Each structure stands twice: as C-alpha cells, then as structure tokens.
Coordinates of C-alpha atoms in Angstrom, one line a residue:
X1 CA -60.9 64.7 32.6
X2 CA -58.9 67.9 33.2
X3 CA -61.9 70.1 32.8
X4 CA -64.1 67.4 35.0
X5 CA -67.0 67.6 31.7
X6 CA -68.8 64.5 30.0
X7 CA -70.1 65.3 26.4
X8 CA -73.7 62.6 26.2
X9 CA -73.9 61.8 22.7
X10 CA -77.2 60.6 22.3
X11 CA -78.7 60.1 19.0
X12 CA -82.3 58.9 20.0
X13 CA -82.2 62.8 20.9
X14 CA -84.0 62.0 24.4
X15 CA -82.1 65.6 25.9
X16 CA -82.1 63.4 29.3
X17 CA -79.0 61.9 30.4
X18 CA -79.4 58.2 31.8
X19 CA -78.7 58.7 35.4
X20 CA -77.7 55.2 36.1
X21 CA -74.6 55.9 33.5
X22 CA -74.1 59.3 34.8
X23 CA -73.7 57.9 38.5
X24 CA -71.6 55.4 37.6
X25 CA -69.2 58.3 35.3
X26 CA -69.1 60.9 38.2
X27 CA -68.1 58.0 40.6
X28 CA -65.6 56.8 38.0
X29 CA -64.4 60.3 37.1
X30 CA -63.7 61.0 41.1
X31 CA -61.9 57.9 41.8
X32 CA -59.2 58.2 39.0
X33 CA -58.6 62.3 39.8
X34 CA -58.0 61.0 43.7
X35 CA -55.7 57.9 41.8
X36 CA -54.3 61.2 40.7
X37 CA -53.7 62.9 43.7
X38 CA -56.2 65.6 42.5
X39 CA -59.0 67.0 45.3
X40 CA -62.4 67.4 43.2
X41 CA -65.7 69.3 45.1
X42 CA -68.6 68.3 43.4
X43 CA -69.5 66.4 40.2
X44 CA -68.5 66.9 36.7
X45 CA -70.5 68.9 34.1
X46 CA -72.5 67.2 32.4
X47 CA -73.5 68.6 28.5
X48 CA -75.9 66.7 26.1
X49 CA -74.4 66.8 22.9
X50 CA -77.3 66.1 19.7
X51 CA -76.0 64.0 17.6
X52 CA -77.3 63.2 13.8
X53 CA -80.8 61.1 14.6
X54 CA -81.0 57.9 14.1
X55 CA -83.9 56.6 12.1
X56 CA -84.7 53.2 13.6
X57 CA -84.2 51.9 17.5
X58 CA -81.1 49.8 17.0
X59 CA -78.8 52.0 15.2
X60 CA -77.3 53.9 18.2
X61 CA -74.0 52.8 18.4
X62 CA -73.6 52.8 14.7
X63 CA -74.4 55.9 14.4
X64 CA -72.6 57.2 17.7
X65 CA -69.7 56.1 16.1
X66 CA -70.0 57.9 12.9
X67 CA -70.5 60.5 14.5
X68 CA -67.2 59.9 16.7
X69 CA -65.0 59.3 13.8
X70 CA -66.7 63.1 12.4
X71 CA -65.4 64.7 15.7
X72 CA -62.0 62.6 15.1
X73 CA -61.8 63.9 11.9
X74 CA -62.4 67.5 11.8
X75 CA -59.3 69.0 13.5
X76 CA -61.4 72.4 13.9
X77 CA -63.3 70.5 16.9
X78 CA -62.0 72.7 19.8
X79 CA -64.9 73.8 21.2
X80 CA -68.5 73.4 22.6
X81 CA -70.0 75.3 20.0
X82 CA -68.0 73.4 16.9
X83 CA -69.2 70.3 18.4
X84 CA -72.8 71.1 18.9
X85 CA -72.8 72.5 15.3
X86 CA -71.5 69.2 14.2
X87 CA -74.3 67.1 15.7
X88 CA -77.1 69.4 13.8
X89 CA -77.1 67.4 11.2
X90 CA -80.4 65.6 10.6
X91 CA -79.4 62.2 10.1
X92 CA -76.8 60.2 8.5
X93 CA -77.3 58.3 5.1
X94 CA -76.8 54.5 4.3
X95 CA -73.3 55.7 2.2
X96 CA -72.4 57.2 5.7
X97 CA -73.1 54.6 7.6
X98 CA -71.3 52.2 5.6
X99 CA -67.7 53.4 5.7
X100 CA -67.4 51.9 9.3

C-alpha cells in the first residue's frame, strides 16, 4: 500500500491482468490512502507476477496459495526479482499441493 504496487499472481499464466479486478483494486487502493489522509496522483503499479502453472482449469486458488505460503516462508523475499524467481518454477507436484 505504501509503495501504491499490486503483485497479480496468476498461475493460468495469461500475462494479462483482469481489468474488472484491477478497477475495482485501484479504486479500493485510492479510497483507503484518502481514509488515510494520504493525496495519491494516478493509479498503482501494477506487476504480473508468474506463478508455478497450474496443470488443470480449477486449481487456481490451490495453487495461488501454495505459492503464497512459499513467499510467507522464504524470509529472503524482499524484492521484485526474489519473487519473480520464485514463481519460475514449472509447476507444483501432488506432495506440494497436499500440505495445505
């Protein structure tokens, strides 16, 4: 919020951002830094993270938040380029998975 960015994690790997949700973020994003008492010009920075692919069409929030808990976990993930690294990963097994 500080920094005004929104990291998309989007494991169907579409590299498009879905512009109803990013409407509906910017607007949010702008009404709680004026709740704030903070001026903002413009919208926030938007970056499309890759996350590890899913394999079918209904996985995505399963595997959103395995990815998630990844991030959480690794306290080295302090910057753009740690995270992107992270999401190179091809895909995540059934072992992975199954921890959640």
């Amino acid at each position: 919020m500080r920094s005004m960015e929104v990291f998309w994690l989007d494991s169907l790997v579409r590299k498009v951002v879905d512009l109803n949700v990013k409407f509906i973020v910017n607007d949010a994003m702008k009404v709680a830094a004026m709740e704030m008492g903070k001026k903002i010009k413009g919208n926030p920075t938007w970056e499309l993270v890759k996350c590890p692919k899913q394999t079918g069409k209904k996985e995505c929030g399963v595997y959103v938040m395995k990815f998630m808990k990844h991030l959480m976990e690794d306290s080295l993930v302090s910057s753009k380029s740690k995270l992107k690294e992270l999401g190179e990963a091809a895909t995540y097994g059934d072992e992975e998975l199954n921890d959640l």
